[in-house]
Coordinates of C-alpha atoms and ligand atoms in Angstrom, one line a residue:
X1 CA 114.3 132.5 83.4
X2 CA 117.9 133.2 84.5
X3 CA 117.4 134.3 88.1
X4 CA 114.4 133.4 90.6
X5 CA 114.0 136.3 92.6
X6 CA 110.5 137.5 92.6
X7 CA 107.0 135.6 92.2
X8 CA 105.6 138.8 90.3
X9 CA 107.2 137.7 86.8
X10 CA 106.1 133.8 87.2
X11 CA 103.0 132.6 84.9
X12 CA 100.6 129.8 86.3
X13 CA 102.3 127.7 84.0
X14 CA 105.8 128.6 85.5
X15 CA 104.6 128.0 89.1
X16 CA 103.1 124.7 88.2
X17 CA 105.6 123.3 85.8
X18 CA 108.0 124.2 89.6
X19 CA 105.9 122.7 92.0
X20 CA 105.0 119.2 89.4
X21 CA 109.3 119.6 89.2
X22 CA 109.5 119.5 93.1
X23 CA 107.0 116.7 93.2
X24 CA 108.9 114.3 90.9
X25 CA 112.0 115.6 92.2
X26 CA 111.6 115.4 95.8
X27 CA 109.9 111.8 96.0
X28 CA 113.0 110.3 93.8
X29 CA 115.5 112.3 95.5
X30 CA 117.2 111.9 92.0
X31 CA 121.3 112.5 92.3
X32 CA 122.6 113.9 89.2
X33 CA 126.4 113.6 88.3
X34 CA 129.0 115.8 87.6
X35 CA 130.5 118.6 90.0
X36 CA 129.2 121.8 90.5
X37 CA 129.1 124.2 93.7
X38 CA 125.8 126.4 94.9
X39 CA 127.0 129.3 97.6
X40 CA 124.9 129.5 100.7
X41 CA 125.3 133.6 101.2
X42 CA 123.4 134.7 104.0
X43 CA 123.8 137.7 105.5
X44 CA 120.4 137.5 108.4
X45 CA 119.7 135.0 110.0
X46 CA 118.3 131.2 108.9
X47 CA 117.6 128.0 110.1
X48 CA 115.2 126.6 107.9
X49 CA 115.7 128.0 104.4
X50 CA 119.5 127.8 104.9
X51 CA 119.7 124.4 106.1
X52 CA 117.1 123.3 103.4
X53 CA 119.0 124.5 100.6
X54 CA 122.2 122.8 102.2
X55 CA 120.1 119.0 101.9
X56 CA 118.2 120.4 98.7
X57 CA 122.1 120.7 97.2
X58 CA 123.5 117.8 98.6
X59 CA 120.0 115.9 97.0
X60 CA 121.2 117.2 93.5
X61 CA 124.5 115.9 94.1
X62 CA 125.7 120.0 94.0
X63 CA 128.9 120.9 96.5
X64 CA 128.3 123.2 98.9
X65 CA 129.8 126.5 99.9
X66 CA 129.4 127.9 103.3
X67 CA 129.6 132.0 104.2
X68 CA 129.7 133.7 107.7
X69 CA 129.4 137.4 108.3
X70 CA 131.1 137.9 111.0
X71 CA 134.2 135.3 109.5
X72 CA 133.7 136.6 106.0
X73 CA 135.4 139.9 104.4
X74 CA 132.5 141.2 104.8
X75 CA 133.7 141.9 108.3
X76 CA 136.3 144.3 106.4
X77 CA 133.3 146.5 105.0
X78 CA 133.1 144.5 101.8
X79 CA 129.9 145.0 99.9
X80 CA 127.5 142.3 99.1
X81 CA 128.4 143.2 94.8
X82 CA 131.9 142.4 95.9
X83 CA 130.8 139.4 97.8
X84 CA 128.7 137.5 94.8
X85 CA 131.5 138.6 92.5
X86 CA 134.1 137.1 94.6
X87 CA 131.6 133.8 94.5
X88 CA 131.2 133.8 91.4
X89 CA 134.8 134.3 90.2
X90 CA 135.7 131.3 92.1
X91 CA 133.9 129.0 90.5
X92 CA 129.6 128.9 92.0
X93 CA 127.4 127.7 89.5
X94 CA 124.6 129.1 91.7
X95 CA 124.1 131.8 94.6
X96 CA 121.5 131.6 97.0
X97 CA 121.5 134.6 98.8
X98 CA 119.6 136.4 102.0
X99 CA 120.0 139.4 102.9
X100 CA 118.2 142.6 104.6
X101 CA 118.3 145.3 101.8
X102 CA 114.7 145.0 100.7
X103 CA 115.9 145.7 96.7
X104 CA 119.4 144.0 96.6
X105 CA 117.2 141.6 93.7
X106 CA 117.3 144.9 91.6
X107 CA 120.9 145.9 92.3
X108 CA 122.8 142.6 91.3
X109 CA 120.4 140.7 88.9
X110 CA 122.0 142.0 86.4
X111 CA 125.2 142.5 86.6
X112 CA 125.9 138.8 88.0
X113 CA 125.8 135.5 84.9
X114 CA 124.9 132.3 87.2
X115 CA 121.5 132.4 88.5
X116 CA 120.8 133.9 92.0
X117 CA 118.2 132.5 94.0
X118 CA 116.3 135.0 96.7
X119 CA 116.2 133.4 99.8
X120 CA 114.9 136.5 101.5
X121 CA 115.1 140.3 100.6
X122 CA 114.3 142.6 103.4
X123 CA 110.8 143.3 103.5
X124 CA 111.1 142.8 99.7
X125 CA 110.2 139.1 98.9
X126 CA 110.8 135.4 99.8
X127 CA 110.0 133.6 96.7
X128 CA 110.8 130.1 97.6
X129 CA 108.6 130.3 100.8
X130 CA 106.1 131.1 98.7
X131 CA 106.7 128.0 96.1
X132 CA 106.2 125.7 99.2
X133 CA 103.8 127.3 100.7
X134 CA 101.2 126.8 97.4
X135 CA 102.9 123.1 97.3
X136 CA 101.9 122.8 100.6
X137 CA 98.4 123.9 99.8
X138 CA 98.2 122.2 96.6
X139 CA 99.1 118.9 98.7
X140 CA 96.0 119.6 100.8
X141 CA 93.4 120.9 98.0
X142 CA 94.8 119.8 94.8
X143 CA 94.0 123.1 93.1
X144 CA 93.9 127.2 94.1
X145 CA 91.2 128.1 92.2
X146 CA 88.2 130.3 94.8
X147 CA 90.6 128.9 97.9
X148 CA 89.7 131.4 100.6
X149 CA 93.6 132.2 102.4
X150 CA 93.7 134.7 105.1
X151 CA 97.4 136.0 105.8
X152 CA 97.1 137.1 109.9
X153 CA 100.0 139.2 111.8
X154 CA 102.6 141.3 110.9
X155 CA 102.0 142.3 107.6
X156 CA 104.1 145.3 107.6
X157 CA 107.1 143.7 107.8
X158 CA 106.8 140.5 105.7
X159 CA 108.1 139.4 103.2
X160 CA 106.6 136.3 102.6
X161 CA 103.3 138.7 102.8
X162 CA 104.4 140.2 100.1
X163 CA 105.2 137.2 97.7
X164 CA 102.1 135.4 98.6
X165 CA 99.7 138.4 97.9
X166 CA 101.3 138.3 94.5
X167 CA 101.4 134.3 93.6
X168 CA 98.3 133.5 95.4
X169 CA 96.3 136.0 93.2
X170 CA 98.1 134.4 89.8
X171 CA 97.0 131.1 90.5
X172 CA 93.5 132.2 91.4
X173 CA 93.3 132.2 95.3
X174 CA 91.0 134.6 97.1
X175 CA 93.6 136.6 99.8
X176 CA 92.4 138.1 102.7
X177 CA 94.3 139.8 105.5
X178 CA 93.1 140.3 109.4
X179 CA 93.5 143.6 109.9
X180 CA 95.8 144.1 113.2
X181 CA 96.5 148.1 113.8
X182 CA 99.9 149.0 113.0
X183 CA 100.8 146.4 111.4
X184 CA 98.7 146.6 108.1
X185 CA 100.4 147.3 105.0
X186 CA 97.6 150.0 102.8
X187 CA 99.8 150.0 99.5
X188 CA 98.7 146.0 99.6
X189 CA 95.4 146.6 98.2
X190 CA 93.9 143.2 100.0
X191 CA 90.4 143.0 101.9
X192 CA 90.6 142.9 105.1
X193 CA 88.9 140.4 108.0
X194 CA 89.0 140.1 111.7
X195 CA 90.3 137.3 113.2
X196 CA 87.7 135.6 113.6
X197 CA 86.0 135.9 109.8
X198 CA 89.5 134.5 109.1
X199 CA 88.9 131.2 111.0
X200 CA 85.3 131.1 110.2
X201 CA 85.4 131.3 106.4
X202 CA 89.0 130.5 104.9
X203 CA 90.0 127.3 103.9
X204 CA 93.9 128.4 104.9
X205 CA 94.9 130.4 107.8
X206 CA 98.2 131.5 107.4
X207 CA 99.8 133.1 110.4
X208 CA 103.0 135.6 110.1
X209 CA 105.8 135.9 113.3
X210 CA 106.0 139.6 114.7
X211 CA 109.5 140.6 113.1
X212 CA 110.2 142.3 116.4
X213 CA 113.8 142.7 114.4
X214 CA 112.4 144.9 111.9
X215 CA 110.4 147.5 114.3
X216 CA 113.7 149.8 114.4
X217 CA 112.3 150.8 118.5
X218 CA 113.4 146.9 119.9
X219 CA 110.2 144.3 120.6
X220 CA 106.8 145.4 120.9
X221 CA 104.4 144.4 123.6
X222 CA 102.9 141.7 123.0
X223 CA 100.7 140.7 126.3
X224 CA 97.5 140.7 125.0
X225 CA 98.3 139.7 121.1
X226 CA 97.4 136.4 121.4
X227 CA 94.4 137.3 122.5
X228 CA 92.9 140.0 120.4
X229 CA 94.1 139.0 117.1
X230 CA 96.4 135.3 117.4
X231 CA 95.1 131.8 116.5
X232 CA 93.5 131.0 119.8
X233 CA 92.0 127.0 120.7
X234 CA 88.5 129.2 120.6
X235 CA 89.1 130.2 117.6
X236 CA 90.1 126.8 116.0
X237 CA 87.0 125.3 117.0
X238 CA 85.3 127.8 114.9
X239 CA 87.5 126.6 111.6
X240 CA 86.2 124.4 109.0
X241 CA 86.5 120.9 109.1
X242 CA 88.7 120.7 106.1
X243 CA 90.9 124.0 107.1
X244 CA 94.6 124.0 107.7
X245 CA 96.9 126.1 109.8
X246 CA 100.1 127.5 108.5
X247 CA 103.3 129.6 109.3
X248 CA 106.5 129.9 107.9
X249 CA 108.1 129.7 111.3
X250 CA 110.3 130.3 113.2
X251 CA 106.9 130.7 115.5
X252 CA 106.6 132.7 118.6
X253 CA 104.4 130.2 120.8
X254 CA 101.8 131.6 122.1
X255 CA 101.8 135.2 120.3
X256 CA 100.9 134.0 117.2
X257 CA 99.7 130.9 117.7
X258 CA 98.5 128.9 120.9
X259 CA 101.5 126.7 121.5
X260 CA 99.2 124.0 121.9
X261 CA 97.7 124.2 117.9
X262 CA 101.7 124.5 116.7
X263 CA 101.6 120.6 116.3
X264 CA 97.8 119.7 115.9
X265 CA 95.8 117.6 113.2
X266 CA 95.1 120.6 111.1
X267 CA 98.6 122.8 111.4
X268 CA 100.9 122.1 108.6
X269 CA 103.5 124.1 109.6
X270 CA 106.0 121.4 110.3
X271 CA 105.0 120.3 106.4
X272 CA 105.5 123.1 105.5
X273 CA 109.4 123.2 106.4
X274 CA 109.8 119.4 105.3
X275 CA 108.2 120.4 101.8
X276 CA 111.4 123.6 101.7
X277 CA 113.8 120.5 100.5
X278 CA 111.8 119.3 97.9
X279 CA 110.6 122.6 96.4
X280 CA 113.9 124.1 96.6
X281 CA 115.3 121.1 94.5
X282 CA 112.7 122.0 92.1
X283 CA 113.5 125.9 92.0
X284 CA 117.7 124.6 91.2
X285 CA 116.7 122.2 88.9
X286 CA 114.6 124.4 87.0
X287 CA 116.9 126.8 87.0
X288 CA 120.0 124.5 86.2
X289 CA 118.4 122.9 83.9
X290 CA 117.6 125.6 81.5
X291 CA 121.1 126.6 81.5
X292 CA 122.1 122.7 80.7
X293 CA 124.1 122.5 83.8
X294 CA 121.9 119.6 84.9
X295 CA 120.2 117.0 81.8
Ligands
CP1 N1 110.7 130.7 107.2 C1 112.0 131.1 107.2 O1 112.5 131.8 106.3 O2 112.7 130.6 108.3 P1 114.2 130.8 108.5 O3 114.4 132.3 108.9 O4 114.6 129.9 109.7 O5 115.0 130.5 107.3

């Protein structure tokens, strides 16, 4: 595997091999020698995956190399090919890259010879939320196989929807999503549950932020989302004992999510982001690895 930049491709075995590699990885916090330099190139906004990969690189001993839009070339109308070029000319042995052209995967994989990591495409993908997401899960159940995971929100717009629908069915999860009007996604062939099926029957309730961002008409109302399709205390009660609570984050307290569950025994959304260091070591030492940068 040269590049990671969908979930689609990966076998069981792939996924696995990654998250056992993050385990080892992340609870040694092993530093490897020699100099090499991964590129941070994000072109939306980040605070957790960007500042994840930052320690995840610094962990592997890499160098880092920062990137700003708005102090960037890119400023001057250069495009992103000319960008990752530029990178790569200069010397990165890796490119992580976000950006919010849904297919910019398909447009540079191959034309570019160190491996590019997807840290968010559009509405496209966002592989390595997905890889700690399932670590996250397979922290808490040990295994995938009949797991009942309902994806709640905005499922229109996201991307991490969109890897997990795909991973989650590889490694033999049952997916579900709660059906909120206008913001299902029909070419997802997934069954659908209400909210409350969702918390009464899954072993993972995985909630999704409204990408007010990506609406193209500003924010939506959302008065009464909470409400009629969010993760309500009411609504936790009627969870399994066993069941967890996940986001990716950032969260919109109280839409999503009562602000009051955000932090309680059964959420692991602050997990969640702590796992992103160790996983993403995993996903560059893979990578690196099987290009003999790292032994
Ligand atoms: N989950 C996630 O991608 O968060 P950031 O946008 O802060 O990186």
């Amino acid at each position: 595997m040269q590049h990671f930049l969908s979930v689609r491709n990966l076998s069981a075995n792939t996924i696995e091999t990654i998250l056992e590699r993050a385990e080892v990885i992340g609870g040694t916090r092993e530093q490897h020698t020699g100099r090499y330099f991964a590129a941070n190139l994000f072109f939306e906004p980040s605070t957790r995956t960007k500042m994840s990969f930052v320690v995840a690189e610094r962990n592997l001993g890499m160098d880092t190399l920062d990137f700003h839009t708005e102090t960037s070339s890119t400023a001057k109308g250069e495009s992103l090919y000319d960008t990752v070029r530029t990178y790569e000319s200069i010397g990165a042995d890796l490119l992580v890259i976000r950006h919010a052209n849904d297919n910019w995967c398909d447009e540079l994989g191959s034309s570019i010879s160190v491996p590019i990591i997807n840290a968010g495409s559009g509405k496209g993908e966002h592989p390595t939320q997905c890889m700690l997401d399932l670590y996250t899960i397979k922290q808490e159940f040990g295994a995938f196989q009949g797991l009942n995971v309902a994806i709640a929100g905005d499922i229109k717009h996201s991307r991490v929807a969109r890897s997990h629908v795909s991973a989650l069915k590889t490694v033999g999860a049952n997916v579900y999503f709660v059906n909120v009007p206008g913001f299902m996604d029909e070419s997802l062939d997934i069954p659908s549950l209400t909210m409350d099926e969702a918390c009464t029957m899954c072993d993972v309730v995985m909630l999704l932020r409204i990408q007010h961002e990506r609406h193209g008409n500003g924010a939506c109302d959302t008065t009464s989302y909470l409400e009629k399709f969010g993760l309500t205390i009411e609504r936790e009660r009627k969870m399994q004992n066993h069941a967890i609570i996940m986001h990716p984050a950032p969260v919109n307290r109280n839409v999503e999510i009562d602000t009051r569950l955000v932090e309680c025994d059964r959420s692991r959304i602050f997990q969640q982001m702590e796992n992103g260091v160790a996983v993403r070591m995993g996903i560059m030492d893979y990578l690196l690895a099987e290009r003999s940068v790292f032994v």
